[in-house]
mmCIF file of C-alpha atoms in Angstrom:
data_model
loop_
_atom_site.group_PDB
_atom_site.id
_atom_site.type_symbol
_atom_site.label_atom_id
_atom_site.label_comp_id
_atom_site.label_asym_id
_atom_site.label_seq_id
_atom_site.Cartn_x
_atom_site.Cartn_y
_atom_site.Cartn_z
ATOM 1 C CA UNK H 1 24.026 -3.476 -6.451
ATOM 2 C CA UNK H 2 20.326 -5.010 -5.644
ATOM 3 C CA UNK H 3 18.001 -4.092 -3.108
ATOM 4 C CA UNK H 4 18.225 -7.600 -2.000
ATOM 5 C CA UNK H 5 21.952 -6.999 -0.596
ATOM 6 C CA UNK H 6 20.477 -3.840 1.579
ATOM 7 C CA UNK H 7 17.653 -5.971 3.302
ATOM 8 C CA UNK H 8 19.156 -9.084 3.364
ATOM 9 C CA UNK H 9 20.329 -9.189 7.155
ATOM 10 C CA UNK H 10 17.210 -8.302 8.638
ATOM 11 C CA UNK H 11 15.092 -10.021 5.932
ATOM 12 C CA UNK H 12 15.585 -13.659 6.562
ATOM 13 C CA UNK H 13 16.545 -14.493 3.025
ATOM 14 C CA UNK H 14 19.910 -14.879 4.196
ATOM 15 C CA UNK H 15 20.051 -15.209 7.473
ATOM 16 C CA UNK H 16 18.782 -17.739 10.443
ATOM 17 C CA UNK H 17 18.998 -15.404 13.248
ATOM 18 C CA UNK H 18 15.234 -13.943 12.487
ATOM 19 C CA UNK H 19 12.577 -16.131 11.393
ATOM 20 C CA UNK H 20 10.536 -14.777 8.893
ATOM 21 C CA UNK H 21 7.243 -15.275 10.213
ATOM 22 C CA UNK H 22 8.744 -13.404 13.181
ATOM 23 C CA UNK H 23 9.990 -10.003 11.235
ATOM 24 C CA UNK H 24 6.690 -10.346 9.263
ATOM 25 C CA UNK H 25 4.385 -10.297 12.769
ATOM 26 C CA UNK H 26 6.815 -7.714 14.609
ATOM 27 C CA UNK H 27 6.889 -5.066 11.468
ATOM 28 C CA UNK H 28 2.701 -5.344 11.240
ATOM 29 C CA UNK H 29 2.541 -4.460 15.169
ATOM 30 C CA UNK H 30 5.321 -2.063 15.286
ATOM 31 C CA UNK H 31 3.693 -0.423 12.295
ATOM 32 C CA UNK H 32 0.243 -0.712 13.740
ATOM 33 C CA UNK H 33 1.651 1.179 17.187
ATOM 34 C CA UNK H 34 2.866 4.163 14.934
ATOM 35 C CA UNK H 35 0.076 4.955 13.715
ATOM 36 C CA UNK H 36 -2.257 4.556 16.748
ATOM 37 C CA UNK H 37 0.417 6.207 18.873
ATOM 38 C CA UNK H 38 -0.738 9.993 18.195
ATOM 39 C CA UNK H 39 -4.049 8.750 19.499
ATOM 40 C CA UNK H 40 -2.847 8.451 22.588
ATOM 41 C CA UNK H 41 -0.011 10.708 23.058
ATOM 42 C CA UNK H 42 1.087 14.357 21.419
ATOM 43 C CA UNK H 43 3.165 13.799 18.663
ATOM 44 C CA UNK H 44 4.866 16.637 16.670
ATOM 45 C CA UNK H 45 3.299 16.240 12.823
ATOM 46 C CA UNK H 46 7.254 16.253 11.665
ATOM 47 C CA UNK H 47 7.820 12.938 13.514
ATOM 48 C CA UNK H 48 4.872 11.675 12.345
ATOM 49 C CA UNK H 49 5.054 12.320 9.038
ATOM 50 C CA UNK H 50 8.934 11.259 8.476
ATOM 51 C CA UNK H 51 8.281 7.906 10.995
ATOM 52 C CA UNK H 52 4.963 6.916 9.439
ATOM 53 C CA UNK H 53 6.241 7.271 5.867
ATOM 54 C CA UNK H 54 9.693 6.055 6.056
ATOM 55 C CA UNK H 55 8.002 3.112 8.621
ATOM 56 C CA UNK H 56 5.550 2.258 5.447
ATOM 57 C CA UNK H 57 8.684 2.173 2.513
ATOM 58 C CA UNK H 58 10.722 0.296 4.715
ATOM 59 C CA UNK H 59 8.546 -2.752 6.123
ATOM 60 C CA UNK H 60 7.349 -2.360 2.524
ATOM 61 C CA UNK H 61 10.330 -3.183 0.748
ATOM 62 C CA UNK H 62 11.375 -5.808 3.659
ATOM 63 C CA UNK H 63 7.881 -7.312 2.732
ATOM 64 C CA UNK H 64 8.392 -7.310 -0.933
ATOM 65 C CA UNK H 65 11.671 -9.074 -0.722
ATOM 66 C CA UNK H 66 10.529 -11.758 1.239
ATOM 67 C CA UNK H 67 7.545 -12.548 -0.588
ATOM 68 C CA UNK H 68 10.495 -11.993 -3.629
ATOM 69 C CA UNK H 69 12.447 -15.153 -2.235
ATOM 70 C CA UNK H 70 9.280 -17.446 -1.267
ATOM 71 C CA UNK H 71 8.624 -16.905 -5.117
ATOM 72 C CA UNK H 72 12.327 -17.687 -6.008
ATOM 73 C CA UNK H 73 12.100 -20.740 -3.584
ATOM 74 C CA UNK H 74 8.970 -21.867 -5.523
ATOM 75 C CA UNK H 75 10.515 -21.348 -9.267
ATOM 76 C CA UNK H 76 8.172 -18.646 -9.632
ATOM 77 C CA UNK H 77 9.590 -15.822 -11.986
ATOM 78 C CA UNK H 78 8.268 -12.076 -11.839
ATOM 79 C CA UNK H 79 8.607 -9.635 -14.384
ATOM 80 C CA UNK H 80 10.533 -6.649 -13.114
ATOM 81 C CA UNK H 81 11.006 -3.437 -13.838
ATOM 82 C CA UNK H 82 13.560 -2.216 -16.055
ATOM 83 C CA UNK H 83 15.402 1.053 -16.340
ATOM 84 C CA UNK H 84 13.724 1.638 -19.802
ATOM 85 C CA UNK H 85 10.138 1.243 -17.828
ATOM 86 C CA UNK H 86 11.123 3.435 -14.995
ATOM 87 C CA UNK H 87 11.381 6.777 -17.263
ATOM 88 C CA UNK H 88 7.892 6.134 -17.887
ATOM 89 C CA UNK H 89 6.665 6.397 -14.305
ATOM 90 C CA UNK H 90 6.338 10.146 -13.632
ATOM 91 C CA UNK H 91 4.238 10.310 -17.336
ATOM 92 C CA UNK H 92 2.193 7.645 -16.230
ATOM 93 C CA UNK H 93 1.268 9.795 -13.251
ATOM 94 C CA UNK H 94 0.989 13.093 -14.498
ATOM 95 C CA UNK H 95 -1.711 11.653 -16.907
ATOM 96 C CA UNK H 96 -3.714 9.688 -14.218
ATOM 97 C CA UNK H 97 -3.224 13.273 -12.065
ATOM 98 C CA UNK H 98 -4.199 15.326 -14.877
ATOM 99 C CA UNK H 99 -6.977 12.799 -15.767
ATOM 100 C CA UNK H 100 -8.571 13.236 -12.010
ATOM 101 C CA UNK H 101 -7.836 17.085 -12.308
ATOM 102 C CA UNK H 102 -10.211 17.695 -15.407
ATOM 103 C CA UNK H 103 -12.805 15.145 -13.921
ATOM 104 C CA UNK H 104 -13.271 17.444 -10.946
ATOM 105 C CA UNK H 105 -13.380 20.501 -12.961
ATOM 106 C CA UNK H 106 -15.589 19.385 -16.409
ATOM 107 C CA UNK H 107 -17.892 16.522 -14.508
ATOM 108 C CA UNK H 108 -20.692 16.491 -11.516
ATOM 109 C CA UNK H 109 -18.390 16.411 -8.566
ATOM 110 C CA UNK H 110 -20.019 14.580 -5.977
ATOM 111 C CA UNK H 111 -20.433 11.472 -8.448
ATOM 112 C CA UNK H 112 -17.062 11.742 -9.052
ATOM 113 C CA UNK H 113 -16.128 12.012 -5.372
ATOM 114 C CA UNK H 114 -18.319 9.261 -4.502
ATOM 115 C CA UNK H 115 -16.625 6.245 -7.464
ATOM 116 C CA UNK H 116 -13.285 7.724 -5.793
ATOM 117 C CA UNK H 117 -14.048 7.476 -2.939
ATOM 118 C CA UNK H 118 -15.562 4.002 -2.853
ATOM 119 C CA UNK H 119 -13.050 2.495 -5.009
ATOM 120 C CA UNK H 120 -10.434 3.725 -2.940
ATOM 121 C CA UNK H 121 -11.957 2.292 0.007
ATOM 122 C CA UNK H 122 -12.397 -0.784 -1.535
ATOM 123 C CA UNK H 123 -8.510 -0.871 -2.577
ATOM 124 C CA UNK H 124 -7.601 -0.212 0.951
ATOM 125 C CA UNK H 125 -10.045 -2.810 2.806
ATOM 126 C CA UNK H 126 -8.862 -5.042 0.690
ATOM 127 C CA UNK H 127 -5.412 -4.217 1.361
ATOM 128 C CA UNK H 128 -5.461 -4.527 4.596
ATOM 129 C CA UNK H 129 -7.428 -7.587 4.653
ATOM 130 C CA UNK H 130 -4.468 -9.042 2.791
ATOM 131 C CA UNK H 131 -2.316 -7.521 5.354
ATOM 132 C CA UNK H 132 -4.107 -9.012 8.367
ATOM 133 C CA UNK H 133 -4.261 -12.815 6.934
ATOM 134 C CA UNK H 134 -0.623 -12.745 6.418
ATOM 135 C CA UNK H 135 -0.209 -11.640 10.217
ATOM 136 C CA UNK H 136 -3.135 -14.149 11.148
ATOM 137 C CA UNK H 137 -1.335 -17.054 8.776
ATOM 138 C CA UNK H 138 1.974 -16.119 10.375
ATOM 139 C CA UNK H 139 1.112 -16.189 14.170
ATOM 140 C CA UNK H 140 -0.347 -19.518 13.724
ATOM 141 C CA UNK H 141 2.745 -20.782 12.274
ATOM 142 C CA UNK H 142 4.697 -19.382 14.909
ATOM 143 C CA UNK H 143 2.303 -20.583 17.575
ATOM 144 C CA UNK H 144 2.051 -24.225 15.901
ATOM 145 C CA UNK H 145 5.527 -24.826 14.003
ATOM 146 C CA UNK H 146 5.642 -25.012 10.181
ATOM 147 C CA UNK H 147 3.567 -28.464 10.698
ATOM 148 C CA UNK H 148 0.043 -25.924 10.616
ATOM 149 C CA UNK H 149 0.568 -25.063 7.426
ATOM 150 C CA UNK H 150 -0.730 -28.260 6.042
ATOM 151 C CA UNK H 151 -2.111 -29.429 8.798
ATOM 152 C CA UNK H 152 -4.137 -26.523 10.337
ATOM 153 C CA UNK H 153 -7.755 -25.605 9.160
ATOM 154 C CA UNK H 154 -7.300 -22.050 9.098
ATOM 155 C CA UNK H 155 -4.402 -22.298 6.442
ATOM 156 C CA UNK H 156 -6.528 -24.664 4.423
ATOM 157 C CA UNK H 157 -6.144 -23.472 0.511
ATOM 158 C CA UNK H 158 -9.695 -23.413 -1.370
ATOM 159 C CA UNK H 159 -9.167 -22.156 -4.851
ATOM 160 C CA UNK H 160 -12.242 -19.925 -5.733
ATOM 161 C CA UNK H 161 -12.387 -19.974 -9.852
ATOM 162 C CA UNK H 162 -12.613 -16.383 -11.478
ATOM 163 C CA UNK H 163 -13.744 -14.867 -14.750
ATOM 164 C CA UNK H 164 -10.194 -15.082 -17.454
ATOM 165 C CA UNK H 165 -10.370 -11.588 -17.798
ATOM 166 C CA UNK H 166 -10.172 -11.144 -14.254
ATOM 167 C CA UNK H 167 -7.538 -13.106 -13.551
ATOM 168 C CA UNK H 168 -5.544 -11.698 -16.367
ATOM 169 C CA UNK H 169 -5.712 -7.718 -14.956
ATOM 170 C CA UNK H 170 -5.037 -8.540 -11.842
ATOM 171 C CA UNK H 171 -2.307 -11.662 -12.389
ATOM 172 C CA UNK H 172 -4.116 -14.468 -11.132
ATOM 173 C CA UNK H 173 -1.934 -17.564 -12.341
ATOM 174 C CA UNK H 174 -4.702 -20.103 -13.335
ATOM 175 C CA UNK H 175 -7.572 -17.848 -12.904
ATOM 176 C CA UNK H 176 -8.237 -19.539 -9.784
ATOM 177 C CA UNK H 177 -8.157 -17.045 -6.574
ATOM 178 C CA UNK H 178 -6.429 -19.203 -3.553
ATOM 179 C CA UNK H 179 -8.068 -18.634 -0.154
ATOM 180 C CA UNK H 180 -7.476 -19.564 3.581
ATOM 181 C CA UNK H 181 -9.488 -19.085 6.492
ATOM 182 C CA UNK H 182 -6.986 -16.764 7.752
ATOM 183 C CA UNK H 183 -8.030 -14.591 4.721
ATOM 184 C CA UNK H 184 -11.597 -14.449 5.691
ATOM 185 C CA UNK H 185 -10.834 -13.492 9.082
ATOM 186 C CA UNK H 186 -8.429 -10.965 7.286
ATOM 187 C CA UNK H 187 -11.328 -9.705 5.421
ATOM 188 C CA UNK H 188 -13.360 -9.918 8.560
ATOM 189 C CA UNK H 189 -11.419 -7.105 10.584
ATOM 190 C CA UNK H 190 -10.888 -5.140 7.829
ATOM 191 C CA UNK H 191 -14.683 -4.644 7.003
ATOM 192 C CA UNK H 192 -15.041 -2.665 9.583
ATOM 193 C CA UNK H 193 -11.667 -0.094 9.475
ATOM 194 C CA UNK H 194 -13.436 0.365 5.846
ATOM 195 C CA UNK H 195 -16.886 1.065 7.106
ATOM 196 C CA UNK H 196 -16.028 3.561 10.050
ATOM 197 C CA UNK H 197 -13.847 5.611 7.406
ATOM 198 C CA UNK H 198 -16.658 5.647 4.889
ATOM 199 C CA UNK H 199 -19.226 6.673 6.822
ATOM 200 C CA UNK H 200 -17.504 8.771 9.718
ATOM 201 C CA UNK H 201 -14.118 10.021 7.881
ATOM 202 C CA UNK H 202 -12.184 9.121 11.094
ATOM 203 C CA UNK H 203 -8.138 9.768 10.290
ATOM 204 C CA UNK H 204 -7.240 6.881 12.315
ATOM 205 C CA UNK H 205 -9.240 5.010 9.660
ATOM 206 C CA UNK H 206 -8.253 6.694 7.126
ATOM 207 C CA UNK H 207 -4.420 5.974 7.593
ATOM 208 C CA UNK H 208 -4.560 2.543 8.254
ATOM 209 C CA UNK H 209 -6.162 2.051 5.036
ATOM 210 C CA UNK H 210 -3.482 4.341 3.739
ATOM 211 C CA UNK H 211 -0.760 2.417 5.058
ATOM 212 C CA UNK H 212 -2.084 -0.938 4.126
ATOM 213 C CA UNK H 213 -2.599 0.535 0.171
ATOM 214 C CA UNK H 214 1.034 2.128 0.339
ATOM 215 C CA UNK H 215 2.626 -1.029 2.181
ATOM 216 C CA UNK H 216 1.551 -3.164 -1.104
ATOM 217 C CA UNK H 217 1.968 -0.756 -3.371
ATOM 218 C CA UNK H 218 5.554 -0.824 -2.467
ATOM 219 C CA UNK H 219 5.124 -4.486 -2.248
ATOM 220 C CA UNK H 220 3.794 -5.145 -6.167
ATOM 221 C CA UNK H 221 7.128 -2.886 -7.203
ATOM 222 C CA UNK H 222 9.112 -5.479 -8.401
ATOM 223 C CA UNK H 223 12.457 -3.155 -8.595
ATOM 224 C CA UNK H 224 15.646 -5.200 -8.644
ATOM 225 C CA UNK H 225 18.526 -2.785 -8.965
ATOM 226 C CA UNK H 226 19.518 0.712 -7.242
ATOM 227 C CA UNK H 227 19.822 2.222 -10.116
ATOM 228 C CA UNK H 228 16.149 1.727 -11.617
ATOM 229 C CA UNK H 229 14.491 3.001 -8.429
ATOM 230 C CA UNK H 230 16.410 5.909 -8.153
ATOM 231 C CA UNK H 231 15.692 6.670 -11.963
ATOM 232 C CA UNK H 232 11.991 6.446 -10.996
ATOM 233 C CA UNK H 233 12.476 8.425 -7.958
ATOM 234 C CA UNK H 234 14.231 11.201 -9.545
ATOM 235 C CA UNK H 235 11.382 11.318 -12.798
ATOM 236 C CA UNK H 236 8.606 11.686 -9.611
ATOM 237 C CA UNK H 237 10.465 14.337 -7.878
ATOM 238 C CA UNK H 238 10.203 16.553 -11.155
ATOM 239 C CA UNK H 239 6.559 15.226 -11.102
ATOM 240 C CA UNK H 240 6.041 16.576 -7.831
ATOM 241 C CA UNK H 241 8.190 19.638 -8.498
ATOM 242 C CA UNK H 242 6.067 20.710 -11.451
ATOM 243 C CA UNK H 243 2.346 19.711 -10.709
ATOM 244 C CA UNK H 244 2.721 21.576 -7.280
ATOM 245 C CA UNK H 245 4.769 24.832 -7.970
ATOM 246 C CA UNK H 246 4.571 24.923 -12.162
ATOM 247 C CA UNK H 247 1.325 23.581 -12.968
ATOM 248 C CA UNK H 248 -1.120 26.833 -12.132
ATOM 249 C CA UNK H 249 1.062 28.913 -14.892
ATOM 250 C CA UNK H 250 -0.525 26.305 -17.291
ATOM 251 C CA UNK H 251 -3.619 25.299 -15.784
ATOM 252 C CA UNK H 252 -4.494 28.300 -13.994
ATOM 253 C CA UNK H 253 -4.662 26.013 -10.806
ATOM 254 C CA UNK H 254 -2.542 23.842 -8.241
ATOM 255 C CA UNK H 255 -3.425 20.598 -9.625
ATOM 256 C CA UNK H 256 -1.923 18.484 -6.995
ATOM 257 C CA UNK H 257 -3.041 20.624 -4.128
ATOM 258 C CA UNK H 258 -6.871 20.905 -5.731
ATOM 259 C CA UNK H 259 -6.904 16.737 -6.669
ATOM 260 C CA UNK H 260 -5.933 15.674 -2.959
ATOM 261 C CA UNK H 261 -8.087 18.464 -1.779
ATOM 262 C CA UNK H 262 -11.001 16.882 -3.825
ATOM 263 C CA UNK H 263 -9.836 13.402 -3.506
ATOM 264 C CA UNK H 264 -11.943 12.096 -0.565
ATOM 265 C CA UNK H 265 -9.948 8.410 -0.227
ATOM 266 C CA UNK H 266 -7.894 7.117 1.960
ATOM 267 C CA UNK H 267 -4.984 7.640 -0.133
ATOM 268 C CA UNK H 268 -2.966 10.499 2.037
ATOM 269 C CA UNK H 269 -1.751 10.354 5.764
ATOM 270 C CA UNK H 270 -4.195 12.709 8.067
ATOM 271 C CA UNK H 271 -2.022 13.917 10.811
ATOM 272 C CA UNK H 272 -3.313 14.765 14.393
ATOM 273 C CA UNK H 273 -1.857 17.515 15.771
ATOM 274 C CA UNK H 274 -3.217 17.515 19.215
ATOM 275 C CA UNK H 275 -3.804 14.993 21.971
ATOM 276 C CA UNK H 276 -7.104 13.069 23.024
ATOM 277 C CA UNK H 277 -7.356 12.508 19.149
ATOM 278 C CA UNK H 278 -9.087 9.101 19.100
ATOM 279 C CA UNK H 279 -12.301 10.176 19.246
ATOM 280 C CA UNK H 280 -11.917 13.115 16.795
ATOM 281 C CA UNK H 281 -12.763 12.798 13.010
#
């Protein structure tokens, strides 16, 4: 079975009842309210943690089939992971984790915080500028019909050239990076989610940048069948297993625990545990 049978009836790809641009612009703000909601009211960190997380995988993976069938629609073909790729997952990890582990313990820490740190920040801006131009593209459409994407100036496409080797990391067909106003205003409200969590570390900044790096993360998974993804999962929960209970027998420390205790990105959820926590680092 394929992932694409599981989402299908809320998704669109099969079904008139939801437009997409609809699903798309309800998920962002219903996503967007679950994460500003212990700001406002006590919430228990269990229901936080399950809703936010489970919230992220599953508007995720609704958002990565959709873009999956505009592709389709367009001829487009992606390369997707296969079963034989998904055993090397959890080795991939370990390395990059054991990698960031013997950075913090052999090199200058606070330089190594600091690249961290900023690149992280600079993955999650970025992130959620993508995030926001989609919902900005999509409410215009919605306010305007599908006439505005031709016709409006704000969905205008300017293709901004970039260096080949660019282009070829990061999968830019014809090393040209397409552009809309919506993505500048996109890139305009993120700015500033990116600046308040650099320079004051508040958590409310810190997991929307979190949520916008693990909504395409889930996104750019291009897993097609039940069976690969749960191969993958199963590798990362012996991952898990190991580099939190197993690896201080070998290493003499938690490596997991010390890494995201080191790690100052927004790559984890920070979880408020008591009300009136807006204003609260």
């Amino acid at each position: 079975p394929s992932f694409e049978s599981f989402f299908e009836p809320c998704s669109g790809a099969g079904s008139q009842d939801i437009p997409v641009d609809m699903l798309d612009i309800a998920s962002s703000f219903v996503l967007a309210s679950i994460l500003v909601a212990p700001a406002l009211v006590p919430v228990p960190v269990g229901v936080q943690m399950v809703v936010a997380a489970s919230s992220i995988l599953y508007f995720g993976s609704v958002n990565s089939l959709t873009r999956e069938t505009e592709r389709k629609s367009r001829g487009e073909i992606r390369d997707v992971i296969a079963s034989d790729q998904a055993y090397r997952f959890p080795l991939t990890a370990s390395v990059m984790l054991l990698s960031l582990f013997l950075a913090f313990k052999y090199l200058p820490e606070f330089y190594v915080s600091l690249l961290l740190t900023l690149g992280s920040v600079f993955l999650g801006t970025g992130a959620l500028a993508g995030h926001l131009a989609r919902t900005v593209e999509e409410l215009v459409v919605v306010a305007s019909g599908e006439a505005a994407r031709k016709e409006s100036k704000l969905l205008r496409e300017v293709r901004v050239p970039v260096p080949a080797a660019v282009g070829k990391v990061m999968g830019i067909p014809d090393n040209a990076l397409v552009v809309t106003g919506a993505w500048g205003v996109g890139v305009l409200l993120a700015l500033p989610v990116g600046a308040v969590y650099f320079f004051k570390k508040h958590w409310l900044a810190n997991n929307v940048l979190a949520a916008a790096i693990g909504l395409t993360t889930v996104e750019l998974l291009a897993v097609e069948e039940f069976k690969t993804a749960a191969i993958m999962l199963s590798g990362l929960f012996f991952y898990d297993v190991f580099w939190v209970f197993g690896s201080k027998k070998v290493f003499g420390a938690n490596v997991m625990v010390t890494v995201a205790k080191k790690f100052d990105g927004p790559i984890k959820l920070w979880l408020p545990k008591f009300p009136g926590a807006l204003a609260t680092k």
